[in-house]
């Protein structure tokens, strides 16, 4: 059937073609079926939506994201079958192991948006329900890296760091990058923005300077300073990963094999060679037990070996927030404070440990590394100075001070209503609270934790402060805080928490 | 945030609301997030799509299928969380058993289109990967029936019949209904249209007469004739089932528990009390082995007991097509031939067996039933006469003859290229072939099988004929037939089929 193309905006994130119901019936296709579109020697496959008003008979609508076909082009449209990868997804759902070709086809079809949401969800559900074997994880990681844009470096050791997340205020990255670059190593760090958390490293860094750069610009920044702190989303290191994450989000799926493939495909594309992976574990973190964390660490190393990457994992406490502040500006303040030799002790210590692991790896690889410890480099002021260099080269103000970083001025303090010991700070609840207050969209919104697990508190002591940029948001956060116990003080009546 | 409503057609089958990207950012919502919409004391929840052109800032687009809000209404829009049922779906994916409340919430959310495709797919994948327990199946069936529109009857025995499908040319239903109604029993049969097959019973019946009726009209038809042969889709007996089937289709998922819930929720809503379930098994059918068929039959009866339904299952051969013709008109001819005392023997025999089972059930329930066998009723001409009555009351021509039922006149015959025995007729390939030829949209398109498994064939004998209504379709079918072995003749060189 010959149809005339018109571009159309139907607010979808995924490319589709729209057919009038009359044409769809003639072609014998339904919504979510596929059609092949041929014109000028080019062939594309599109997922169909059927409409009775938006596109007239004789025309075909091409949504945003669909490969550009000029308005008015006449194309030949024929029904097309499902991609073969759907058969592989079904096999995975039936508990079979997929081979490299099958995983490659799935990755290619996800990358080219050839799978419908129903099919894509089946893939993430199958990987979750039946798990990915080590061999599958290796193959998947390799295939995912292959479809990403590549960065490459001359240095024999290119350091990198990744945290698998789930812990509030875990903003060690800027500190680690500053220390490692100050020691003369190369560390081209790409980070994510928040998806479900109150701030990603990219959101926090954006408080200091721009974070969106092309691959060429990143190369220049790293050449000049040895490091960078940029948003990875702009450089398409693992385009499939973003699409998989979108499909995993509604059900909060995050199967270990997919986590490894997600992280290491990006590191592989980024040209990193020596990577420290931070695996926080504990109640409220993504990984809950030490044994689970150990298994994940072993698999990270095995998949790294397969790809020729040197990997060390740091198993860290994930049950408490790391910094005091949660939210872009509040975390930026903590980062600057630590670089200036002050700030939250857990954030300082954790950053030092991760940097020291990178130093060990680099020395083992025979690299000449500053022979001082991470602590010495930090305390010497070299890391602060390196951080200011990076901020300057990325277009920010190198003389930024903590006073410049003001959180939202609508505040609410929450106090202890009993004497006792802080027995729990609920990571997930803190993150939710900061989001209700407006983070990450409102950079100044968030939460400051004044008492940590193990601290003593007497009735009336401030446990945490909520910051918001608008009264509406403050009210929403206040409401959320009232319904949950964000910082829990264990009093004398601990056995009975509440009667109702 | 206050926004002004405008109705919008974006060709989606599922209700969504469109927000301008500026408003979405202010609200902090992404595509697939949900918003609560309040106006005039009414509250609805909508799944969000974000657009930069289609809907202006300050406005909100309501797609087809979204509950009617008048154009221009100003509504209050706030971010809303996920339905709780998503948490239950996650639990099911993790291998946990769901209770009645959880299944009820999932059913309610599917019915009200509150789940995105990603979430809906996760539900069908979870039921497939981890299976539904007998208890879950009972609860699910009950919940699915509850949200359907109900039919009710005064008769103590209301007979019904269902085939779980997968077999080409299995058009026993019109024959069974005619025999059972001729015996004085009530059998209000609702059937489906083809989804992936070349013809559903509703498609075949449409060759004789209209099949879309309201519940009141169905009641009148059944009161007058004792039976009906109508399309079930028009009366919403199990609205959730249609939505689940749509989500299962891309991966051809059909887990046993969901099959039982699908069938029995409809039968429960239809007010049926005594049901024969046809379970064809064998290579190419949905159920492949006898033991699997027995397990399914046992579960059908157990779930039936729970609902107060009397169920008998007929385990039947599913490896070969039943009638000669496949496709609406061709199957209609077979049906009429059998009712006239001729036609394909397997179709006649199978129809008689199913009708006799219904007679046995009715007699056991103490109903006065015609004491003749199904064969006697058929051979007496009473079933043919009853069938013509039903066709007439449904608005068709009661004097229809086989000569009136002409298949597509573009034909292609395929012959045996060796002497031997027919060792296999590939059900799925026959169905695919009939679809390529244009069935079910082209009523006259399809395939006629001239040789069945066990028949002798000599080289040059016609094995099957393809019928199409257009040369394009005939060509598409011919191409498909050339690539596969639809009817397989085992010759003397059987050990080696092909060298390549």
mmCIF file with all atom_site columns, C-alpha atoms in Angstrom, chain A residues 168-171 321-327 330-332 334 344 430 446-449:
data_model
loop_
_atom_site.group_PDB
_atom_site.id
_atom_site.type_symbol
_atom_site.label_atom_id
_atom_site.label_alt_id
_atom_site.label_comp_id
_atom_site.label_asym_id
_atom_site.label_entity_id
_atom_site.label_seq_id
_atom_site.pdbx_PDB_ins_code
_atom_site.Cartn_x
_atom_site.Cartn_y
_atom_site.Cartn_z
_atom_site.occupancy
_atom_site.B_iso_or_equiv
_atom_site.pdbx_formal_charge
_atom_site.auth_seq_id
_atom_site.auth_comp_id
_atom_site.auth_asym_id
_atom_site.auth_atom_id
_atom_site.pdbx_PDB_model_num
ATOM 1  C CA . UNK A 1 168 ? 21.153 8.992  50.252 1.00 0.00 ? 168 UNK A CA 1
ATOM 2  C CA . UNK A 1 169 ? 23.837 11.683 50.254 1.00 0.00 ? 169 UNK A CA 1
ATOM 3  C CA . UNK A 1 170 ? 26.474 9.308  48.841 1.00 0.00 ? 170 UNK A CA 1
ATOM 4  C CA . UNK A 1 171 ? 28.207 12.146 46.972 1.00 0.00 ? 171 UNK A CA 1
ATOM 5  C CA . UNK A 1 321 ? 23.075 8.379  54.508 1.00 0.00 ? 321 UNK A CA 1
ATOM 6  C CA . UNK A 1 322 ? 26.758 9.268  53.929 1.00 0.00 ? 322 UNK A CA 1
ATOM 7  C CA . UNK A 1 323 ? 26.753 13.068 53.840 1.00 0.00 ? 323 UNK A CA 1
ATOM 8  C CA . UNK A 1 324 ? 24.669 15.401 55.998 1.00 0.00 ? 324 UNK A CA 1
ATOM 9  C CA . UNK A 1 325 ? 22.785 16.939 53.100 1.00 0.00 ? 325 UNK A CA 1
ATOM 10 C CA . UNK A 1 326 ? 20.473 15.269 50.593 1.00 0.00 ? 326 UNK A CA 1
ATOM 11 C CA . UNK A 1 327 ? 19.546 17.282 47.481 1.00 0.00 ? 327 UNK A CA 1
ATOM 12 C CA . UNK A 1 330 ? 23.044 20.510 50.106 1.00 0.00 ? 330 UNK A CA 1
ATOM 13 C CA . UNK A 1 331 ? 25.243 17.740 48.717 1.00 0.00 ? 331 UNK A CA 1
ATOM 14 C CA . UNK A 1 332 ? 27.387 20.283 46.864 1.00 0.00 ? 332 UNK A CA 1
ATOM 15 C CA . UNK A 1 334 ? 29.120 18.741 51.806 1.00 0.00 ? 334 UNK A CA 1
ATOM 16 C CA . UNK A 1 344 ? 30.823 15.067 57.239 1.00 0.00 ? 344 UNK A CA 1
ATOM 17 C CA . UNK A 1 430 ? 15.036 10.365 53.403 1.00 0.00 ? 430 UNK A CA 1
ATOM 18 C CA . UNK A 1 446 ? 16.348 18.629 50.259 1.00 0.00 ? 446 UNK A CA 1
ATOM 19 C CA . UNK A 1 447 ? 17.016 17.397 53.762 1.00 0.00 ? 447 UNK A CA 1
ATOM 20 C CA . UNK A 1 448 ? 19.846 17.937 56.261 1.00 0.00 ? 448 UNK A CA 1
ATOM 21 C CA . UNK A 1 449 ? 20.401 15.110 58.742 1.00 0.00 ? 449 UNK A CA 1
#
